[in-house]
GROMACS .gro file of C-alpha atoms in nm:
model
  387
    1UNK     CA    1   0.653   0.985  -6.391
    2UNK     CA    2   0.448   0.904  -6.680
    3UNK     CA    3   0.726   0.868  -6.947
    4UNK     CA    4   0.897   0.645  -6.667
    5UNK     CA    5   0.657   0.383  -6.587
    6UNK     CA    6   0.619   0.287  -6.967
    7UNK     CA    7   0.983   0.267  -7.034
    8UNK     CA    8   0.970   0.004  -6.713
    9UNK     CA    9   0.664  -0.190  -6.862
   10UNK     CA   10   0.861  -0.145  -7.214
   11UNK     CA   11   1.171  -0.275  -7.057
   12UNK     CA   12   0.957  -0.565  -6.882
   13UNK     CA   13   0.800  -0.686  -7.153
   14UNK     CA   14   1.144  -0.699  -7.347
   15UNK     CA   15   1.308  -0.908  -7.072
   16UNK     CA   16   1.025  -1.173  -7.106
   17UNK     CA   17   1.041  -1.177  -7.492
   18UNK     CA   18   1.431  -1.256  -7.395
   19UNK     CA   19   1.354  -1.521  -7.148
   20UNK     CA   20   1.353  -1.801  -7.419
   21UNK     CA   21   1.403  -2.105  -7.292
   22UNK     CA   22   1.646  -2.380  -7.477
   23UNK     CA   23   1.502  -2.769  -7.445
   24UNK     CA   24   1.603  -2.899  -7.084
   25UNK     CA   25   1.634  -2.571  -6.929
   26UNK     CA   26   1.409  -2.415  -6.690
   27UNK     CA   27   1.403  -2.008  -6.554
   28UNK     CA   28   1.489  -1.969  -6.223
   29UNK     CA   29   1.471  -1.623  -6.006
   30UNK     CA   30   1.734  -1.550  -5.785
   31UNK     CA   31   1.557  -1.267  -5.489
   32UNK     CA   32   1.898  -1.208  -5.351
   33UNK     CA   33   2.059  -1.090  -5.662
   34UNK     CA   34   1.754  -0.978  -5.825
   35UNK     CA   35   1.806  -1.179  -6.132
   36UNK     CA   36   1.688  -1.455  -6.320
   37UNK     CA   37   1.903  -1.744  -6.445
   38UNK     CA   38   1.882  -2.062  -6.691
   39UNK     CA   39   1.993  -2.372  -6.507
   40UNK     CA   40   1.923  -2.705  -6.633
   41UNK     CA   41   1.660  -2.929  -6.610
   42UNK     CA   42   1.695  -3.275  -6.393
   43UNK     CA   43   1.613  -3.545  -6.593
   44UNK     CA   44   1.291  -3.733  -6.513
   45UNK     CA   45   1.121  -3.947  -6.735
   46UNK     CA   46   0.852  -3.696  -6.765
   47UNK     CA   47   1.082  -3.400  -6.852
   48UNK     CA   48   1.279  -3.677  -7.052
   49UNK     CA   49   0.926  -3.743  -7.243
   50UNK     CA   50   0.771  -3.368  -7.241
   51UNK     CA   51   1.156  -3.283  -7.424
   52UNK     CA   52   1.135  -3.486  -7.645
   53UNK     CA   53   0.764  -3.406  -7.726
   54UNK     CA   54   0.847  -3.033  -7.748
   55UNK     CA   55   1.141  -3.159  -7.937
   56UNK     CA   56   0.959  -3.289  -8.232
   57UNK     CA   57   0.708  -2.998  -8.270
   58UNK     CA   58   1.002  -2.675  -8.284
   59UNK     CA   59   1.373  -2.678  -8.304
   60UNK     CA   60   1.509  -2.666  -7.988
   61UNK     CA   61   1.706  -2.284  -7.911
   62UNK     CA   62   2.051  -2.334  -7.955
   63UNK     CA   63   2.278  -2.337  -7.607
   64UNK     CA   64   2.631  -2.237  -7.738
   65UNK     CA   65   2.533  -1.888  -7.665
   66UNK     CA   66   2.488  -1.904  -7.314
   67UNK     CA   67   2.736  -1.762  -7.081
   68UNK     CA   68   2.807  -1.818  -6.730
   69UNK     CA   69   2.630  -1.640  -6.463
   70UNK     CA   70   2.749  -1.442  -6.137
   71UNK     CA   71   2.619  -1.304  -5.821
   72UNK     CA   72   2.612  -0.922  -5.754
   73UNK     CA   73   2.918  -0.946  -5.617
   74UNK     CA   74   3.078  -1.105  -5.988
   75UNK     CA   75   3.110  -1.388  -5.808
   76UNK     CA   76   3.061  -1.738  -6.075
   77UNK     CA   77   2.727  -1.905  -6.012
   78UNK     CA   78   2.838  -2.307  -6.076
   79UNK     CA   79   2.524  -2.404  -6.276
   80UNK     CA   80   2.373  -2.108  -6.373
   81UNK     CA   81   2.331  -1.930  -6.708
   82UNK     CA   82   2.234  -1.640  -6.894
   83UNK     CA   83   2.213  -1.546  -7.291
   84UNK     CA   84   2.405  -1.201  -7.383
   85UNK     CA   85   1.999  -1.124  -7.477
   86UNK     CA   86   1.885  -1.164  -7.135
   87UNK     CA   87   2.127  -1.005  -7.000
   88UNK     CA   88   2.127  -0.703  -7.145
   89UNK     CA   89   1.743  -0.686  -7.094
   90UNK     CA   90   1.788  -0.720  -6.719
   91UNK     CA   91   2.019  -0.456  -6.733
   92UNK     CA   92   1.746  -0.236  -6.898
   93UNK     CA   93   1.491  -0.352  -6.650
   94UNK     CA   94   1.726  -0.272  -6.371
   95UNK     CA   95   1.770   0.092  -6.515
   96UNK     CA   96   1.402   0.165  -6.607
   97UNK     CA   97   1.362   0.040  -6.199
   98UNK     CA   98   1.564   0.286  -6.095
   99UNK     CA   99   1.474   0.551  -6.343
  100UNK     CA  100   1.095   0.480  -6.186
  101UNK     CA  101   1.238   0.527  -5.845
  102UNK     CA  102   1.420   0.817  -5.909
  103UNK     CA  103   1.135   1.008  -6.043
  104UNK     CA  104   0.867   0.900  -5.782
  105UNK     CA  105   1.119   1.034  -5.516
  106UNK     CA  106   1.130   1.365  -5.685
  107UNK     CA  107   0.752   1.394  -5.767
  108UNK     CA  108   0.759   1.311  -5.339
  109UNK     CA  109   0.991   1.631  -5.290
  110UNK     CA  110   0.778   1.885  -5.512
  111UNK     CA  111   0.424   1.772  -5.308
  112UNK     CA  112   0.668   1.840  -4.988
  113UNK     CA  113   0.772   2.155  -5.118
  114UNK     CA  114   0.432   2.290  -5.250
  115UNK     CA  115   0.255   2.206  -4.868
  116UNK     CA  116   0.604   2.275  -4.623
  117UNK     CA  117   0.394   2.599  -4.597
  118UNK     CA  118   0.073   2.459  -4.451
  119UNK     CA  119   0.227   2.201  -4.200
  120UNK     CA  120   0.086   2.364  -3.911
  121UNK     CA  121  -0.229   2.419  -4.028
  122UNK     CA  122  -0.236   2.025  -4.189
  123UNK     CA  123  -0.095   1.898  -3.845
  124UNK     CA  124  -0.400   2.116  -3.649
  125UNK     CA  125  -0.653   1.957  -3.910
  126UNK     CA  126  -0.522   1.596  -3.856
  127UNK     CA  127  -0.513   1.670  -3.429
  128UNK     CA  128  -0.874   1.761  -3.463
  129UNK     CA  129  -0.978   1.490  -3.706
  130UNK     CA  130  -0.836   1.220  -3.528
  131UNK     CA  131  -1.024   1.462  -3.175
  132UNK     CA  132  -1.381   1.465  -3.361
  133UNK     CA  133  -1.334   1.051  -3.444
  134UNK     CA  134  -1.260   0.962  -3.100
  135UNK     CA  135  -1.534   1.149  -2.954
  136UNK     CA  136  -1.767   0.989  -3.224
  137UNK     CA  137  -1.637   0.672  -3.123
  138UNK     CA  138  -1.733   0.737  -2.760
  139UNK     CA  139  -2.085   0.877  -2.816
  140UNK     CA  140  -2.179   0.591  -3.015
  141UNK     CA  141  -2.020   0.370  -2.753
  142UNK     CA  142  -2.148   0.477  -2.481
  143UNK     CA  143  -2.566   0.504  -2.623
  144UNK     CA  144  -2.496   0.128  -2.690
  145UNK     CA  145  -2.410   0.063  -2.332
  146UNK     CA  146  -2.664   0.318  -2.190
  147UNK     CA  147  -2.419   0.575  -2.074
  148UNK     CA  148  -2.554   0.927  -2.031
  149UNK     CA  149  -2.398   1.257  -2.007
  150UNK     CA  150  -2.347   1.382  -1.662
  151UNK     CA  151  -2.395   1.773  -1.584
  152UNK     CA  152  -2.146   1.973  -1.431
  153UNK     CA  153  -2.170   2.203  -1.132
  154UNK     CA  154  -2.063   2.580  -1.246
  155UNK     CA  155  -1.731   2.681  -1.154
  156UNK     CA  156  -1.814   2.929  -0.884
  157UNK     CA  157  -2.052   2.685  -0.734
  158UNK     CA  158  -1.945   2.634  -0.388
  159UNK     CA  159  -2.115   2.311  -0.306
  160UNK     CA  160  -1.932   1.978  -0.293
  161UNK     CA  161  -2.139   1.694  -0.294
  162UNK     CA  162  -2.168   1.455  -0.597
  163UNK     CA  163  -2.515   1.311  -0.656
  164UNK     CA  164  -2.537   1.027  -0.851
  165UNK     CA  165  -2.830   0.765  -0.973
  166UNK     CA  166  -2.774   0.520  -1.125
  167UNK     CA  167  -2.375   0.417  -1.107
  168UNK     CA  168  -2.251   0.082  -1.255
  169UNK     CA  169  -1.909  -0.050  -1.286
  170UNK     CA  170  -1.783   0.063  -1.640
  171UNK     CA  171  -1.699  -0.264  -1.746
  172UNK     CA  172  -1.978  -0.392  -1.700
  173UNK     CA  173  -2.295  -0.427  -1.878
  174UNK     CA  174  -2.575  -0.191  -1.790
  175UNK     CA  175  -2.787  -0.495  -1.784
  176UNK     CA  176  -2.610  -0.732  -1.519
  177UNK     CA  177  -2.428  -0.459  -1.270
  178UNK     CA  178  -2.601  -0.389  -0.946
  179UNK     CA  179  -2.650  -0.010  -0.988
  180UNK     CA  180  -2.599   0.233  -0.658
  181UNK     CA  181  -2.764   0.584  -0.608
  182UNK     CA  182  -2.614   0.814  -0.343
  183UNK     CA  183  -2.521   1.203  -0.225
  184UNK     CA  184  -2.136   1.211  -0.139
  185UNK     CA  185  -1.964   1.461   0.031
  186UNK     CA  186  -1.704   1.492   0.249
  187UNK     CA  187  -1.552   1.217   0.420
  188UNK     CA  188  -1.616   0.827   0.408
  189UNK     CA  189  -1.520   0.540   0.591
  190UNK     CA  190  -1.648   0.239   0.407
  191UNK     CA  191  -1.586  -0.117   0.572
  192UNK     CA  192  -1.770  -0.409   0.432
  193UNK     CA  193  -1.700  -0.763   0.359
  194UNK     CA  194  -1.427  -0.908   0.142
  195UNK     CA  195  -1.591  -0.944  -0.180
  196UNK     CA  196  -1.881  -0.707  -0.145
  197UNK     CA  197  -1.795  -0.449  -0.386
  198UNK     CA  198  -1.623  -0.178  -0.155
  199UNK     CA  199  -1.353  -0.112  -0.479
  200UNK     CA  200  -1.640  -0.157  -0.767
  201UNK     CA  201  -1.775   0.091  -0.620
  202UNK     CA  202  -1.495   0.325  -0.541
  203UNK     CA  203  -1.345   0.282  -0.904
  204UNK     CA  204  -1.722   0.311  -1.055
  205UNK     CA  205  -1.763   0.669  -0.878
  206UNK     CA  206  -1.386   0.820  -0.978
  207UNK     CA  207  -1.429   0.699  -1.325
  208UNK     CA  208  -1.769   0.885  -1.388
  209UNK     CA  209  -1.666   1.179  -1.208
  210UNK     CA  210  -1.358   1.190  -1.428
  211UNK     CA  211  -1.578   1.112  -1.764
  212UNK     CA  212  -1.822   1.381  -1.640
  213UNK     CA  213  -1.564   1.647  -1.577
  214UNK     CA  214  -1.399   1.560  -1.943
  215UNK     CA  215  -1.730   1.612  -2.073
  216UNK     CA  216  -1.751   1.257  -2.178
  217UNK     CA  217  -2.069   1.017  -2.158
  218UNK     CA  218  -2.044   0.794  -1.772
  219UNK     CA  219  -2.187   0.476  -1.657
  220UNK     CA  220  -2.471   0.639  -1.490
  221UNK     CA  221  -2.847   0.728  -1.515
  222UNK     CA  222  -2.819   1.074  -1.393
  223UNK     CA  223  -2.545   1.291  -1.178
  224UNK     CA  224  -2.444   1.624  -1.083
  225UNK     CA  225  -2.058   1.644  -1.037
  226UNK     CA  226  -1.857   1.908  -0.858
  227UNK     CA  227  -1.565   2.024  -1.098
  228UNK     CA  228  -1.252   1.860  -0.955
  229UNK     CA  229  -0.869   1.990  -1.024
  230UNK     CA  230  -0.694   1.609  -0.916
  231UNK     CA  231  -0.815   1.255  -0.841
  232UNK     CA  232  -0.677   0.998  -0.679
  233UNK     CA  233  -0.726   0.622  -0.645
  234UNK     CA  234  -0.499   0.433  -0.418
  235UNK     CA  235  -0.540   0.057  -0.439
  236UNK     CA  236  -0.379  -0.273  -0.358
  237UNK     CA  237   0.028  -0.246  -0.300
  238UNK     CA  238   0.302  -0.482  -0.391
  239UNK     CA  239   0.683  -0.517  -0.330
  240UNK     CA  240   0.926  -0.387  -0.547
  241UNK     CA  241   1.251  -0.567  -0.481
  242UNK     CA  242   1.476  -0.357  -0.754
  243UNK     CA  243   1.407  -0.071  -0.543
  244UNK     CA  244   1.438  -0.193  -0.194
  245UNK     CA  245   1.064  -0.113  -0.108
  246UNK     CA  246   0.823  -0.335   0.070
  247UNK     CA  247   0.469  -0.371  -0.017
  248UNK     CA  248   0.394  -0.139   0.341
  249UNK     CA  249   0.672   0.136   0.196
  250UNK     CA  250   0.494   0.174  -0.123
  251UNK     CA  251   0.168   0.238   0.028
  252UNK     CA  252   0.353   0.502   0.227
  253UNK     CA  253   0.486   0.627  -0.094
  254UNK     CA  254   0.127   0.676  -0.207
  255UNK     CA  255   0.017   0.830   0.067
  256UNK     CA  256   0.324   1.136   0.068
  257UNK     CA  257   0.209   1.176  -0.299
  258UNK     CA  258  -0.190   1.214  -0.190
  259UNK     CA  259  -0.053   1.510   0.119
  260UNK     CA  260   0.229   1.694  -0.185
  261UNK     CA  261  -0.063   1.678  -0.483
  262UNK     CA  262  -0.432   1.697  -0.315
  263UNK     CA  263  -0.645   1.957  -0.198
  264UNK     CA  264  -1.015   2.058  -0.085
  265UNK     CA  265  -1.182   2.084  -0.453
  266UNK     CA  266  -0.960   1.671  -0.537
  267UNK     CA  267  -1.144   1.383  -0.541
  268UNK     CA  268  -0.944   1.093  -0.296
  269UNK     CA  269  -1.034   0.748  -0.303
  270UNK     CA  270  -0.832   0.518  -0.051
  271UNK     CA  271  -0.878   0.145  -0.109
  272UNK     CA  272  -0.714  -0.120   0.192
  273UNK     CA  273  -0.446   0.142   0.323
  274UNK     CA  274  -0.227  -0.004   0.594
  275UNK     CA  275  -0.244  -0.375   0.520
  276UNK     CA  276   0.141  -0.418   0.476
  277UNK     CA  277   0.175  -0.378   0.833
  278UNK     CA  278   0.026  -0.463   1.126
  279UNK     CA  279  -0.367  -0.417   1.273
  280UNK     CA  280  -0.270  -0.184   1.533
  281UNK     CA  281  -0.033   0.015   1.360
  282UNK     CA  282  -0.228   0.044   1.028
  283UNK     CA  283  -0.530   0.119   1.225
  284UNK     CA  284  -0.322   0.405   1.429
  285UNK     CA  285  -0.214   0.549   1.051
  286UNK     CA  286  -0.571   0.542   0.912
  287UNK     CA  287  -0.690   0.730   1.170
  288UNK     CA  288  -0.475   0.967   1.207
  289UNK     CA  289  -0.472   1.025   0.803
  290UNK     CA  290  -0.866   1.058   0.813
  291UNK     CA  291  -0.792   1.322   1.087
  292UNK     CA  292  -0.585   1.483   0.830
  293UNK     CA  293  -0.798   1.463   0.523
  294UNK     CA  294  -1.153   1.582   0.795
  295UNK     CA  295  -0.885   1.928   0.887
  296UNK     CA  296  -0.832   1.985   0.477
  297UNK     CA  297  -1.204   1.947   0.410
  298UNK     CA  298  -1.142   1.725   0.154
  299UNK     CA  299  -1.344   1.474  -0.063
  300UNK     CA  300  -1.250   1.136   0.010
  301UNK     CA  301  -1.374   0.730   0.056
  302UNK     CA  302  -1.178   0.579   0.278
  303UNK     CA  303  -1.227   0.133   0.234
  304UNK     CA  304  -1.040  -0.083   0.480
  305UNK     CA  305  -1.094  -0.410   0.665
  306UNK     CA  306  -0.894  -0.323   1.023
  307UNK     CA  307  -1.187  -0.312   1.222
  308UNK     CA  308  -0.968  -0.142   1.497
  309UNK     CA  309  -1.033   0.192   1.357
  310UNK     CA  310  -1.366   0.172   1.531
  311UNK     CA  311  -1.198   0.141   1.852
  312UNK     CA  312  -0.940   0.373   1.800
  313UNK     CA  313  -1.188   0.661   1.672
  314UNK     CA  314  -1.387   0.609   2.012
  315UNK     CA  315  -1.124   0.615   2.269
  316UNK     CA  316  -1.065   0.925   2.471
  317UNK     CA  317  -0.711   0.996   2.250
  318UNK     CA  318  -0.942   1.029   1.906
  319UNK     CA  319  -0.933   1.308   1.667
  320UNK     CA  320  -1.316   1.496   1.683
  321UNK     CA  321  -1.419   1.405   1.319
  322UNK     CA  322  -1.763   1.540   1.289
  323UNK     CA  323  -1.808   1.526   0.925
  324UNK     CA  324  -1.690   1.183   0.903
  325UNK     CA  325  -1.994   0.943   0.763
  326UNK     CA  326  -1.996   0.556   0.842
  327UNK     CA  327  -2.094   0.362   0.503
  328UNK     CA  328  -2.123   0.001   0.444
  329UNK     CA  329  -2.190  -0.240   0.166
  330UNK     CA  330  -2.516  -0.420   0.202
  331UNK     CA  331  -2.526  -0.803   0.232
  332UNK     CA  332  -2.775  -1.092   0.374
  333UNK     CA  333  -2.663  -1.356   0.588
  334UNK     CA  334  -2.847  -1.703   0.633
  335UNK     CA  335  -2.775  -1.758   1.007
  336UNK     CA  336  -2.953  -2.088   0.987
  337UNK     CA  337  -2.796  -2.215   0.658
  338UNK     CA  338  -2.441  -1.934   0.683
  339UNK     CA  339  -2.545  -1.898   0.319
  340UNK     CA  340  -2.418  -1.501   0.181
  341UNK     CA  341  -2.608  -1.325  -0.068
  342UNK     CA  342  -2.402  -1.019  -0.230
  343UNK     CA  343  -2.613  -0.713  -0.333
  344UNK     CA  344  -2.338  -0.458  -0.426
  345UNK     CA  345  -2.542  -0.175  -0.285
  346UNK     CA  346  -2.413   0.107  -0.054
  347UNK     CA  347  -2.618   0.128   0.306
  348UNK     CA  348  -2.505   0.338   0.602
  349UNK     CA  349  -2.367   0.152   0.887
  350UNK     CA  350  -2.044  -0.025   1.026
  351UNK     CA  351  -1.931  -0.353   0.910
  352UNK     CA  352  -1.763  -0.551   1.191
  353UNK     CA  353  -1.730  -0.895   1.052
  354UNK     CA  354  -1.549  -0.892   0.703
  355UNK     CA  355  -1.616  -1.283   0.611
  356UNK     CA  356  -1.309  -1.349   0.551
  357UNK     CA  357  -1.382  -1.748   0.595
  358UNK     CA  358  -1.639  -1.746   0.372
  359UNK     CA  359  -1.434  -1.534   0.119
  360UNK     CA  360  -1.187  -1.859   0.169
  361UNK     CA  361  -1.418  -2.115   0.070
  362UNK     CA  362  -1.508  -1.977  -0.235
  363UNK     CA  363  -1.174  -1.951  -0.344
  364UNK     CA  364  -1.137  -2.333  -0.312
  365UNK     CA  365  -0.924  -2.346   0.007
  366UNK     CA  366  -0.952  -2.704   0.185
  367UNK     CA  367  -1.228  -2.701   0.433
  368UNK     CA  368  -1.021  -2.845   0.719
  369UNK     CA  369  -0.824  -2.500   0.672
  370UNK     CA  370  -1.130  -2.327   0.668
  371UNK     CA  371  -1.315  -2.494   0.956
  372UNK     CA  372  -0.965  -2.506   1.233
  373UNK     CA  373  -0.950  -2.117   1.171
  374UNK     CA  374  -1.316  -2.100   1.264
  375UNK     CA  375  -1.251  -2.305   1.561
  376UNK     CA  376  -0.941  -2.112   1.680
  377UNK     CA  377  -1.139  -1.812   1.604
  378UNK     CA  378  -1.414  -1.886   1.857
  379UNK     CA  379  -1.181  -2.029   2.121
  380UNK     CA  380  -0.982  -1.677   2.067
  381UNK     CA  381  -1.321  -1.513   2.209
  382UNK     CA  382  -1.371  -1.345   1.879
  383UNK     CA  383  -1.666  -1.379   1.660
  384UNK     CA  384  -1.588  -1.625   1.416
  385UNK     CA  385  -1.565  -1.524   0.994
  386UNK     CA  386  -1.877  -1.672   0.841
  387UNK     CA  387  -1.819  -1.974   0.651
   0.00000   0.00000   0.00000
């Protein structure tokens, strides 16, 4: 490649030396044709005067030599010129170009040739060097956000709870998340009010469980995780037209995917299920699925807002579910000034109003909305959303 690269800088330097330039002519390059071309000069009274200036210090190179140009396809160029000199030096230039390209491609084939035979073992060392920068990426990551490293439970450890101190939101900071310590097992239902952190909470817990089980740093001061073969995280729904599915069909969907691909040692988190249809039918499908996931054993937090659960799992026709815990999300209501305070932290307890109203009125929904569905609220005999 050696001998290549200076007949290219050899051929360069002779196309410049063949560049000259008669009086009134300037060098133009064209990209398209890769080429350079003489055309001439518009007159201005400043070339006018810098001609005739150059004029008077050197003869001026003689322009009966120059022949017409063409394109690449030999096509005339109206306008354009080029000396028999330059050429023939572009032609050089082209060739030392190629010559340079030709032998860089085969220097290219021999370093091919020499390592075809350690592919696999280059591939493996490029898998784990791009493995060991990733993980160095995380560790550092996650000791500037305060993550620790969770421990594991051993494999042929039979218990199922996950303890955890200390859980945050992973994206937040460890400085302005409301932090949440508890002993989970079994089965959950969570109902608190709308904005009170039921799915921070839920997403939170799956995500260091996951982390922990990878081995990987988690958004937590301390835990002990049970070793989990599936997780699953069922949130809000939507409609997908192209497929003929309503919002209520898709959370269906998602719940025949939970009974094919879950089992006692997953981990099943079930955010709003059943609000694509109606209260009492939702309610009648919630129970009956945390009947279901109580008969499987299984690990699971089940978050909803249809109140009518409660009635449902005391009436004479309810499933006996005595390993289902009640859990709430603690908040503080003014009842002088209806003022809400938010604390994000998980209490036991039943949740019976979800502030829906108030929820409303931060959102920036006109108050005369807000206030008439208080009012037909209370004349409805129920107890009214806080404002």
């Amino acid at each position: 490649l050696a001998s290549e690269l200076a007949a290219l800088e050899e051929s360069r330097a002779a196309l410049l030396e063949a560049a000259e330039l008669p009086s009134g002519w300037e060098l133009v390059h064209a990209h398209r044709d890769n080429a350079i071309y003489l055309v001439k000069r518009r007159a201005t009274r400043a070339s006018a005067a810098s001609d005739a200036a150059s004029a008077s210090d050197a003869p001026a190179a003689s322009t009966s030599a120059l022949l017409p140009a063409t394109d690449r396809f030999g096509k005339r160029l109206e306008g354009r010129h080029v000396s028999a000199r330059m050429s023939e030096a572009r032609l050089r230039y082209l060739a030392a170009c190629a010559g340079v390209e030709e032998a860089a491609r085969r220097e290219m084939q021999a370093l091919c040739d020499t390592l075809s035979e350690s592919l696999p073992l280059l591939a493996a060392a490029a898998h784990w060097a791009l493995l060991y920068s990733t993980l160095s990426a995380h560790v550092g990551a996650s000791l500037q956000k305060g993550w620790t490293l969770p421990r594991l439970r051993e494999v042929e450890d039979g218990e199922r709870a996950l303890r955890v101190e200390g859980v945050w939101p992973y994206w937040l900071s460890a400085d302005g998340a409301a932090r949440n310590s508890f002993e989970w097992r079994g089965l959950w239902l969570l109902t608190a009010p709308n904005m009170a952190g039921k799915s921070s909470l839920m997403r939170g817990t799956l995500a260091a469980a996951l982390l922990a089980n990878a081995g990987l740093y988690a958004p937590v001061d301390d835990a002990l995780v049970p070793r989990y073969d599936g997780y699953f995280l069922r949130t809000a729904s939507y409609d997908v037209p192209s497929e003929g599915r309503s919002s209520f069909a898709q959370e269906m969907d998602d719940v025949a995917v939970l009974a094919a691909e879950c089992g006692a040692r997953s981990l099943v988190m079930l955010d709003e299920l059943g609000r694509g249809t109606s209260a009492r039918e939702g309610s009648a499908l919630g129970v009956s699925l945390l009947a279901w996931l109580h008969e499987r054993r299984m690990s699971a937090i089940f978050a909803t807002h249809l109140h009518e659960m409660e009635a449902l799992l005391s009436s004479p026709a309810a499933p006996s579910l005595p390993g289902l815990a009640r859990k709430t999300m603690d908040v503080s209501v003014d009842d002088a000034t209806g003022k809400v305070e938010f604390h994000f932290t998980l209490a036991d307890g039943v949740c019976t109003d979800s502030l829906a109203l108030h929820a409303a009125r931060v959102a920036g929904v006109p108050d005369a909305i807000v206030s008439r569905a208080a009012a037909l609220l209370a004349a409805g005999g129920a107890a009214p959303s806080r404002p």
